[in-house]
Short mmCIF file of N, CA and C and ligand atoms in Angstrom, two decimals:
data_model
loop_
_atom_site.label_atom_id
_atom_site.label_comp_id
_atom_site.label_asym_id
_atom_site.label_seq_id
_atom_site.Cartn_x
_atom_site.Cartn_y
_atom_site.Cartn_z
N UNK A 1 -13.47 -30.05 32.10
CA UNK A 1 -13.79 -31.43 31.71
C UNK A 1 -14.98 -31.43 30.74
N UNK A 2 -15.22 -32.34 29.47
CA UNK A 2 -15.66 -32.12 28.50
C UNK A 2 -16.66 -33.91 28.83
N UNK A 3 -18.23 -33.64 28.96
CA UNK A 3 -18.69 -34.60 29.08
C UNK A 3 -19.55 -34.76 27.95
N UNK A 4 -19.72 -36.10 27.43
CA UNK A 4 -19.63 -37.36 28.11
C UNK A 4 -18.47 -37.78 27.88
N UNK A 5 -18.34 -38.55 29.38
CA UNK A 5 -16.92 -38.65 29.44
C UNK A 5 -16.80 -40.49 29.06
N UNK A 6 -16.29 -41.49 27.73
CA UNK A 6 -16.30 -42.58 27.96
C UNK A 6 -15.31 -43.62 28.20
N UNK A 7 -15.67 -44.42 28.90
CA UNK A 7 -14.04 -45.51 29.17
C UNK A 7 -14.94 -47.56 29.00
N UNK A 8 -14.05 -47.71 28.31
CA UNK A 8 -14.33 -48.88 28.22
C UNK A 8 -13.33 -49.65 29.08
N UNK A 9 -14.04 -50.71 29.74
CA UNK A 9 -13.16 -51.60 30.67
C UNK A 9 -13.31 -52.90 29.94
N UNK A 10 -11.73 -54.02 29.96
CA UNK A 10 -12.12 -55.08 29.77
C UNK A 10 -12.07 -55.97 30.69
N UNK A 11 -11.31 -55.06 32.42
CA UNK A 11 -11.47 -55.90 33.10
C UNK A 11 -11.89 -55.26 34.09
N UNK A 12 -11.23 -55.84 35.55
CA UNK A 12 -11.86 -55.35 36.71
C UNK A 12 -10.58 -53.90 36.77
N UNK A 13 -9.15 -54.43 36.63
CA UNK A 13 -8.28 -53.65 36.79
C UNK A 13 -8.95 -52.26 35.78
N UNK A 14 -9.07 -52.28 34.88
CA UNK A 14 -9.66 -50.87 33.88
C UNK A 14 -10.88 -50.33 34.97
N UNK A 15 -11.45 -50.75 35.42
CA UNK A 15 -12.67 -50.46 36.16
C UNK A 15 -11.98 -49.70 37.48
N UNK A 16 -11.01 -49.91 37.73
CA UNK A 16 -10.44 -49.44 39.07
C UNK A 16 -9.55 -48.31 38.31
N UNK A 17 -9.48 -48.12 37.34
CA UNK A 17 -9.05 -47.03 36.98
C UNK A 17 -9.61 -46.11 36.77
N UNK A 18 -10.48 -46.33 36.29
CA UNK A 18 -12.13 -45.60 36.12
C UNK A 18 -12.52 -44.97 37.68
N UNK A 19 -12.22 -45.78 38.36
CA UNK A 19 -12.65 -44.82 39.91
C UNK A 19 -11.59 -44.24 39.92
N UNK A 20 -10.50 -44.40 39.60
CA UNK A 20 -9.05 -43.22 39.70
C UNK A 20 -9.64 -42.02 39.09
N UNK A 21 -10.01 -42.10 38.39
CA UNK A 21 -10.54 -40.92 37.12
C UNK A 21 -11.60 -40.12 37.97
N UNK A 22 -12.23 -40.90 38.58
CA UNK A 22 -13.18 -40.36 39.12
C UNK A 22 -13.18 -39.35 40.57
N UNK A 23 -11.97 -40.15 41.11
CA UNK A 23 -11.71 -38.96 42.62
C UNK A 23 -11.29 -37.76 41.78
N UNK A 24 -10.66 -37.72 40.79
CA UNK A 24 -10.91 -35.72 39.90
C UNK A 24 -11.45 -35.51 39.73
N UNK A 25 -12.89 -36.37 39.53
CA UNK A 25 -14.12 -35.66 38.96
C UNK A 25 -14.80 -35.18 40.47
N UNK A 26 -15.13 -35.49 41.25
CA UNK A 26 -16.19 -35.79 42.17
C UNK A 26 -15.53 -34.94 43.70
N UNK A 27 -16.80 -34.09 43.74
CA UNK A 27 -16.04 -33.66 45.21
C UNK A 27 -17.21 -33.45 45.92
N UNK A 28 -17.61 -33.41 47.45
CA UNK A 28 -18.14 -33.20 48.16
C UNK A 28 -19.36 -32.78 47.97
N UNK A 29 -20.32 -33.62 48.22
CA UNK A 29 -21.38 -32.44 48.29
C UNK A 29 -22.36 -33.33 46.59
N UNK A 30 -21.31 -34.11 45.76
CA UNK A 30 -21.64 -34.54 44.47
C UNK A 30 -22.75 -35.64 44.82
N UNK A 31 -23.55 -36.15 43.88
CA UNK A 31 -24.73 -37.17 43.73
C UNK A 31 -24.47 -37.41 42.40
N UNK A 32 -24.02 -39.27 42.21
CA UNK A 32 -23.49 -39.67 41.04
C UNK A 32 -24.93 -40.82 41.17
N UNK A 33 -25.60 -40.72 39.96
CA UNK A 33 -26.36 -42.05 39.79
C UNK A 33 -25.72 -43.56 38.57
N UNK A 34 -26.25 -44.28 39.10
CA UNK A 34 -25.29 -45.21 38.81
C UNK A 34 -26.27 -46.26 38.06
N UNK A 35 -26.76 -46.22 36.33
CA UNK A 35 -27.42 -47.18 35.97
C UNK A 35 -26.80 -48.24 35.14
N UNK A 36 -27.22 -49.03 34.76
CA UNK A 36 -26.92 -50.32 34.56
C UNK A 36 -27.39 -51.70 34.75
N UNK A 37 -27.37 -53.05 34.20
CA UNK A 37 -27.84 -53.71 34.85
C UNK A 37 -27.63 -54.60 35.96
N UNK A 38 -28.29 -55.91 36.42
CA UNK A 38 -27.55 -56.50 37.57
C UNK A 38 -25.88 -57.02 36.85
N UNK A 39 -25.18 -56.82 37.74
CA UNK A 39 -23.84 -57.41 37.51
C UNK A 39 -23.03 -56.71 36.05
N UNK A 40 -23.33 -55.75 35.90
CA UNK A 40 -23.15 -54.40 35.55
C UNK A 40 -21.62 -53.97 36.05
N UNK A 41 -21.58 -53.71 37.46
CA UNK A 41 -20.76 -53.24 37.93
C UNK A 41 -20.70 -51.85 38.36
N UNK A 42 -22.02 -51.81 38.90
CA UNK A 42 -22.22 -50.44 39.94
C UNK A 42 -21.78 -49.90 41.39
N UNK A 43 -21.91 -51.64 42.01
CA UNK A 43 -21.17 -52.19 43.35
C UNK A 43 -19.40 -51.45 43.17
N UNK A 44 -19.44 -52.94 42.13
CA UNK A 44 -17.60 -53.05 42.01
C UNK A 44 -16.94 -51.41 42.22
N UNK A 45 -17.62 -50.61 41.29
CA UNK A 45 -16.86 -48.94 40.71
C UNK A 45 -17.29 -48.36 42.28
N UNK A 46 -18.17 -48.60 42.88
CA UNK A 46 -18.35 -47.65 44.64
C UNK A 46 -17.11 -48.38 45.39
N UNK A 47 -17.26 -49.40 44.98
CA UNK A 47 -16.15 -50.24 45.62
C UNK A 47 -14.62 -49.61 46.01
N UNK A 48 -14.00 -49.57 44.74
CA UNK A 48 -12.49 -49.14 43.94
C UNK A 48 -13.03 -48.05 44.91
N UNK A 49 -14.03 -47.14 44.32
CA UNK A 49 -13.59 -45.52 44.21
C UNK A 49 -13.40 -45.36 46.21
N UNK A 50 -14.67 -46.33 47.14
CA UNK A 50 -13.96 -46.08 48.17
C UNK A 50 -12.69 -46.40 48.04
N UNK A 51 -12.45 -47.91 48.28
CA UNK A 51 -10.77 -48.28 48.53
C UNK A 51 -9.88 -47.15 48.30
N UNK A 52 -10.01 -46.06 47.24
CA UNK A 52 -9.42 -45.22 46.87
C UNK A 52 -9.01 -44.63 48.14
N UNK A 53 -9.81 -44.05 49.32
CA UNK A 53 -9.89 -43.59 50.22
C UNK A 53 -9.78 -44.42 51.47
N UNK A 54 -9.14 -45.52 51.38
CA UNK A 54 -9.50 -46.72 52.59
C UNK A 54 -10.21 -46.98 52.88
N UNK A 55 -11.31 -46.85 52.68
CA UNK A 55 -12.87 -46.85 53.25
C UNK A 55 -12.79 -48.63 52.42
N UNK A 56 -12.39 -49.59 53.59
CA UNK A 56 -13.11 -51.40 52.86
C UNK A 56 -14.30 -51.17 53.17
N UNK A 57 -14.55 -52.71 52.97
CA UNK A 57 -15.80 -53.40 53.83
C UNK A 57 -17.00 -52.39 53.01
N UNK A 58 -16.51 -52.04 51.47
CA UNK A 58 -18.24 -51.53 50.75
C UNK A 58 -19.09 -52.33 50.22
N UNK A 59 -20.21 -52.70 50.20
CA UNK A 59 -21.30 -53.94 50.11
C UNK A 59 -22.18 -53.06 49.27
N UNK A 60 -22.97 -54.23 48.84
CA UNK A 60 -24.24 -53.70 47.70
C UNK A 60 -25.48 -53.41 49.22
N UNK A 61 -25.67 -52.01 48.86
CA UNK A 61 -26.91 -51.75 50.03
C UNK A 61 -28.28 -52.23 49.67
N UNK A 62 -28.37 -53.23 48.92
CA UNK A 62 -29.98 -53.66 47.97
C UNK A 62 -30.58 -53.68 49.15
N UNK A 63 -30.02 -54.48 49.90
CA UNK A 63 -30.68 -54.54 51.06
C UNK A 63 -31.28 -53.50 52.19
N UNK A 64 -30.40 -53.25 52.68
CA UNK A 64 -30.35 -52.02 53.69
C UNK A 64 -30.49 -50.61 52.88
N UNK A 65 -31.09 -50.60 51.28
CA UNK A 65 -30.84 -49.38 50.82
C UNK A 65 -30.11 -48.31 51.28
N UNK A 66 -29.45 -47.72 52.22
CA UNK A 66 -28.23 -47.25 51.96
C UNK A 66 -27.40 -47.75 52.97
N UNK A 67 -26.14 -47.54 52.02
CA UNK A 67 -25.02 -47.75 53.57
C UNK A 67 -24.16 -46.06 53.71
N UNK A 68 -23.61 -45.59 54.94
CA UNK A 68 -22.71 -44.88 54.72
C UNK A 68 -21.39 -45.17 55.23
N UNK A 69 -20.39 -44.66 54.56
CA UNK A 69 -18.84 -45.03 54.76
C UNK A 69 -18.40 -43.76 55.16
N UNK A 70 -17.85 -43.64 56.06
CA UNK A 70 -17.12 -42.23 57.39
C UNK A 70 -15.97 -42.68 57.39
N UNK A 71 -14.88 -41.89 56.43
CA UNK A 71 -13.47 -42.34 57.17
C UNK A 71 -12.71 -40.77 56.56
N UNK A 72 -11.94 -40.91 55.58
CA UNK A 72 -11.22 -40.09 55.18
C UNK A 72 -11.89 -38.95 54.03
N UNK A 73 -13.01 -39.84 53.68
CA UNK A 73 -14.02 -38.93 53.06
C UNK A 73 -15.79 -39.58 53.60
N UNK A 74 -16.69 -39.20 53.07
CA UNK A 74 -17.78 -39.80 53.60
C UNK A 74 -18.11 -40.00 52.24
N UNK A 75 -18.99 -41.28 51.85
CA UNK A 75 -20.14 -42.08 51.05
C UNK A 75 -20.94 -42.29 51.72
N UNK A 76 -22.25 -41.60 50.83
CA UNK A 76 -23.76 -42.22 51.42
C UNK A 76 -23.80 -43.09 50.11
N UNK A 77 -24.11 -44.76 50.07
CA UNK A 77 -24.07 -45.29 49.00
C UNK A 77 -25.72 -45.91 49.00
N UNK A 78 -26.63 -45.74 48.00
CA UNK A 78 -27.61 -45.97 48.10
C UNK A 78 -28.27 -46.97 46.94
N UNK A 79 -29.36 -48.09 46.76
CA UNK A 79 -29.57 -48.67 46.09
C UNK A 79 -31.02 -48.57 45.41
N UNK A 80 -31.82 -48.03 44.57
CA UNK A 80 -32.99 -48.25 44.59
C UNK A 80 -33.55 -48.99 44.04
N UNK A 81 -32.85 -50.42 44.08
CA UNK A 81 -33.33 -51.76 43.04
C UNK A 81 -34.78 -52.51 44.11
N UNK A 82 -34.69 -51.85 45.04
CA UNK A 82 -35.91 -52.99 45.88
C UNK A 82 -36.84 -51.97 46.58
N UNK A 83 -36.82 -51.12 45.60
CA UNK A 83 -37.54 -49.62 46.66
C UNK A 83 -39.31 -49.83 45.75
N UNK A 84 -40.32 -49.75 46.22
CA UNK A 84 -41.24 -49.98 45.91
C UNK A 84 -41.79 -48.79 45.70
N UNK A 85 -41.77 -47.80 46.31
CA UNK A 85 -42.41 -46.26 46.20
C UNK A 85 -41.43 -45.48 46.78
N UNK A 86 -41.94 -44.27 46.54
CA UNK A 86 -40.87 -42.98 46.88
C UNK A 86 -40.98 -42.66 48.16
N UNK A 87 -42.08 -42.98 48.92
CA UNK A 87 -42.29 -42.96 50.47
C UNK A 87 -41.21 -43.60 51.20
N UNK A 88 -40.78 -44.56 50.53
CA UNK A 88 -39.93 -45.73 51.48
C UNK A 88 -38.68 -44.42 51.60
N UNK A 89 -38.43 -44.26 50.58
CA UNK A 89 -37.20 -42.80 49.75
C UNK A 89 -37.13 -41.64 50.92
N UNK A 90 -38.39 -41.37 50.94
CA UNK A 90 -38.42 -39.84 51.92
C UNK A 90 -38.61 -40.29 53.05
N UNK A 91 -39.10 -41.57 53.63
CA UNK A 91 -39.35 -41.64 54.93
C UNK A 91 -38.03 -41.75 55.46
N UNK A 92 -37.08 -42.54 54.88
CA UNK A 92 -35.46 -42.71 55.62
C UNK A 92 -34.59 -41.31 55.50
N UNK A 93 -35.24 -40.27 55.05
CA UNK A 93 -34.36 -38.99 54.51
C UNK A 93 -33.84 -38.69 53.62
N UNK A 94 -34.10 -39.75 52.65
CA UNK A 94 -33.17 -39.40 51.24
C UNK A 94 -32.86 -38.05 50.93
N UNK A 95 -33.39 -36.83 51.34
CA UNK A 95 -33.66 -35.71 50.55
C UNK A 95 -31.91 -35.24 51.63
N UNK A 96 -32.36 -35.51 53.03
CA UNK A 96 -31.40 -34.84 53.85
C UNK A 96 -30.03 -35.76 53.39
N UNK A 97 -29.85 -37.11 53.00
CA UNK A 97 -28.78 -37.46 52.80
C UNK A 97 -28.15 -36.95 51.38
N UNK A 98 -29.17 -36.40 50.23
CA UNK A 98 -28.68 -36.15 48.74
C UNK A 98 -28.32 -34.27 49.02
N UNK A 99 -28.76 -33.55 50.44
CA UNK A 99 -28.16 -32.41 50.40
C UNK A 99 -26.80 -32.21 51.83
N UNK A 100 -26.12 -33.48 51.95
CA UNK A 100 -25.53 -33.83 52.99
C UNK A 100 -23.71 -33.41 51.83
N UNK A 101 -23.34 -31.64 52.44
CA UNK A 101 -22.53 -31.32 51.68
C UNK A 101 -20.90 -31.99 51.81
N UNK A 102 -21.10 -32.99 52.76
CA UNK A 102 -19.43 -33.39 53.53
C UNK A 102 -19.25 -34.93 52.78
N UNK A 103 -20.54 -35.43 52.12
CA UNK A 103 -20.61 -36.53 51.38
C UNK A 103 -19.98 -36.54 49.48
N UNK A 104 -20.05 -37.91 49.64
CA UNK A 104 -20.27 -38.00 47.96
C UNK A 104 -21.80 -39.06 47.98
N UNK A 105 -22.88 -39.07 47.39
CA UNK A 105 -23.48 -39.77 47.20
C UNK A 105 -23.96 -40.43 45.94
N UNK A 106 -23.79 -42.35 46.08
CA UNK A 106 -23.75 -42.75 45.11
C UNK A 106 -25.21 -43.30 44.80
N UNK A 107 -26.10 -43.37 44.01
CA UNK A 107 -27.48 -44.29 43.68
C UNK A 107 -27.11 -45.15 42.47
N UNK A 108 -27.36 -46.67 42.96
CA UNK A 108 -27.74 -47.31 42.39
C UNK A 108 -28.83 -47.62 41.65
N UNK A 109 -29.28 -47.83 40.35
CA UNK A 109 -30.44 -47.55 39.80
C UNK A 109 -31.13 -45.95 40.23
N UNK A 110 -30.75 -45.32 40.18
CA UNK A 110 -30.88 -44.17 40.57
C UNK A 110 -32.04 -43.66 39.61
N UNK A 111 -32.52 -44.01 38.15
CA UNK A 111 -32.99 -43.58 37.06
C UNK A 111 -34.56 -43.78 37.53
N UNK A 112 -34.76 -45.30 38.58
CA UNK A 112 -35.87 -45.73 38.85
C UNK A 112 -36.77 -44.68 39.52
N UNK A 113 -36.33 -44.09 40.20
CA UNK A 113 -36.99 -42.87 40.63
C UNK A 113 -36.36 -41.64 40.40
N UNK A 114 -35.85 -40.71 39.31
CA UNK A 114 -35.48 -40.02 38.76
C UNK A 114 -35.96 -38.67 39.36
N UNK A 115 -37.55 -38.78 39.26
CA UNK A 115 -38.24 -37.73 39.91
C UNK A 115 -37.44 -36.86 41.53
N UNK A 116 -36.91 -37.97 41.84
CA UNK A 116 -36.43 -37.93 43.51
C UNK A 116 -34.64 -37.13 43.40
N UNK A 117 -34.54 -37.29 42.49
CA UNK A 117 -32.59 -36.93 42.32
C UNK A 117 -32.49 -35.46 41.89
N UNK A 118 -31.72 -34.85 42.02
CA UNK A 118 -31.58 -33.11 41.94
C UNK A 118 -31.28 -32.99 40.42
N UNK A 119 -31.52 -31.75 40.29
CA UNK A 119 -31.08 -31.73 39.36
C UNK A 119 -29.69 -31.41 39.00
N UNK A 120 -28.97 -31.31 39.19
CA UNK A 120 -27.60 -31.13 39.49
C UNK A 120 -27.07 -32.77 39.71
N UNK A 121 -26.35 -33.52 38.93
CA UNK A 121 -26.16 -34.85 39.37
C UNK A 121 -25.20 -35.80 38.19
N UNK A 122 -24.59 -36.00 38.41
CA UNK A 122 -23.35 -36.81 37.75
C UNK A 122 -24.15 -38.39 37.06
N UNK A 123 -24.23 -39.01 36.05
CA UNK A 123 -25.21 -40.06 35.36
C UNK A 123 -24.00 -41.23 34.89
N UNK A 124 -23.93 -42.21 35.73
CA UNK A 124 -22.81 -43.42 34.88
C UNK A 124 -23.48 -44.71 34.40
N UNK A 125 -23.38 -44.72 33.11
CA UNK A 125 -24.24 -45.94 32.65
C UNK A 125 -23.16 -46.77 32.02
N UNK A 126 -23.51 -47.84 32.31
CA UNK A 126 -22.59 -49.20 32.41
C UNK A 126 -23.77 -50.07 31.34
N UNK A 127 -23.12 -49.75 30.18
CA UNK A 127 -23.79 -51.12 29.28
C UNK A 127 -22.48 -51.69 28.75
N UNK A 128 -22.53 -52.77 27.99
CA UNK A 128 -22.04 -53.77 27.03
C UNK A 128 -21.88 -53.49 25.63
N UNK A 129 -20.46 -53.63 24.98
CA UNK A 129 -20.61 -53.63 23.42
C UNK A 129 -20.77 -55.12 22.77
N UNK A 130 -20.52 -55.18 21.61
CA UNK A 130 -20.76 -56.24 21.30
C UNK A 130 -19.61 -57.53 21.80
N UNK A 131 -18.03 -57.04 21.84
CA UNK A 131 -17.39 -58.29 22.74
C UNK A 131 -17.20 -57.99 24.34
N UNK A 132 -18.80 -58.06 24.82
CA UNK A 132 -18.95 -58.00 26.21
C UNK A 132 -17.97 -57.03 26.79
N UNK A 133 -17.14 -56.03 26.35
CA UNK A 133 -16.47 -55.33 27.48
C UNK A 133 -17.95 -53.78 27.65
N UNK A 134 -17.28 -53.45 29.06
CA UNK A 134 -18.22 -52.87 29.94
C UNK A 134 -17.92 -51.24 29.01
N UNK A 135 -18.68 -50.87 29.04
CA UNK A 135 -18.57 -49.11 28.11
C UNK A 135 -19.08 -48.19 29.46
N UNK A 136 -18.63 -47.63 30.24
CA UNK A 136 -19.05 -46.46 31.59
C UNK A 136 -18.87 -45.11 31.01
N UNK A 137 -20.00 -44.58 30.61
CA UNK A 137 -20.49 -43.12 30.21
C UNK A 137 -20.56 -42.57 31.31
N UNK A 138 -19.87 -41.52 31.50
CA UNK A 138 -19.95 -40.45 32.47
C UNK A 138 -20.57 -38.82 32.16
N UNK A 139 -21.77 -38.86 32.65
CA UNK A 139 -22.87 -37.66 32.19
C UNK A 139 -22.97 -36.98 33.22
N UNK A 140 -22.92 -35.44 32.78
CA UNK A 140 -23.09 -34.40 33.66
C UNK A 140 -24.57 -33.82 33.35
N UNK A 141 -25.25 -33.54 34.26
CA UNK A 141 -26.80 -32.78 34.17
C UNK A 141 -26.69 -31.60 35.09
N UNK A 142 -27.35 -30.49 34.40
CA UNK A 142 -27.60 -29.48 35.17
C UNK A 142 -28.79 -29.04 35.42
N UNK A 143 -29.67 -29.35 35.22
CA UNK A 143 -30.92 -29.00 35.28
C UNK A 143 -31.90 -29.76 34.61
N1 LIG B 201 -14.53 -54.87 33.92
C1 LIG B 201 -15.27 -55.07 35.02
N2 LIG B 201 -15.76 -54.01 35.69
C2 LIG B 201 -16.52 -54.20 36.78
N3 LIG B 201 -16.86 -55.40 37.29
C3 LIG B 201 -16.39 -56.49 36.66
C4 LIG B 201 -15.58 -56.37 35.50
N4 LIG B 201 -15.25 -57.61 35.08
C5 LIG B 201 -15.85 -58.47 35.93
N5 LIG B 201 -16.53 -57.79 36.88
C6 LIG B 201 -17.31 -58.45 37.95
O1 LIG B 201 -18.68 -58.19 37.69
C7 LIG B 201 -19.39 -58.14 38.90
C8 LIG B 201 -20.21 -56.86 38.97
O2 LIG B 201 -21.04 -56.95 40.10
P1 LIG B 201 -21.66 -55.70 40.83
O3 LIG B 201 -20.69 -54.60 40.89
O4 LIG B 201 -22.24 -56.19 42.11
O5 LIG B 201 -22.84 -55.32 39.80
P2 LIG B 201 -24.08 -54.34 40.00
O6 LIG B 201 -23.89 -53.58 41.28
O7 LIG B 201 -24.07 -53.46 38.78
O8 LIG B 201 -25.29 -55.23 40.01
C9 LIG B 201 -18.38 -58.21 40.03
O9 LIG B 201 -18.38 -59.52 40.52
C10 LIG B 201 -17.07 -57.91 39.35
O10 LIG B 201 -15.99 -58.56 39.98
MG1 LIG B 202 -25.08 -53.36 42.98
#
């Protein structure tokens, strides 16, 4: 696979294809950060890519900064839009959930604390062209 990988969506359906694309990319053990802005569509794409796997019932973790989903595969899905310091980060385990090899883990705003993410880590940025359709860059980092 030859990255960056790009797909433009004009709707929600293109966006759910985009998580199709993505169960080939992504296997166990992966940490995908997920930037963009609000209503972006960082939620929606964790969304699809569970459903992919039956895993419903996926929610924006802003709140609860992370949620995890246990079914046919595992998601640790994580948000760092309301995280104030990196303490909040390490005190809940972040480190043990981003080396948790039976997972996929997703960060939202993930860029905000950058310092905290491996180096090894999958980068999807969700901006806008000029007739509002969504452009999702898919970046590989190795170090
Ligand atoms: N092409 C598209 N791709 C993704 N989401 C879309 C698209 N078109 C409309 N939407 C809507 O945009 C919203 C994105 O919200 P959400 O995923 O919560 O954003 P974020 O998590 O980035 O803040 C959802 O309500 C979704 O239904
Ligand atoms: Mg969100």
């Amino acid at each position: 696979m030859n990255f960056p990988i790009k797909f433009i969506s004009n709707n929600e359906n293109d966006t759910k294809n985009i998580a199709l694309e993505l169960t080939k990319i992504l296997t166990n053990g992966d940490i995908v950060v997920l930037d963009g802005d609000l209503g972006a569509g960082k939620t929606f794409l964790v969304k699809q890519f569970a459903k992919l796997f039956n895993l419903e019932n996926v929610n924006s973790p802003t709140f609860a900064i992370v949620n995890v989903y246990d079914g046919e595969i595992k998601i640790n899905h994580f948000d760092f839009y309301r995280i104030e310091e990196q303490r909040e980060l390490l005190d809940i385990g972040f480190n043990d959930y981003i080396s948790d090899q039976d997972a996929i883990t997703f960060i939202e705003w993930g860029s905000l604390y950058s310092e905290l993410l491996p180096n090894k880590c999958y980068i999807i940025s969700i901006t806008f062209d000029e007739e509002l359709n969504r452009i999702f860059e898919i970046n590989r980092r190795d170090k």
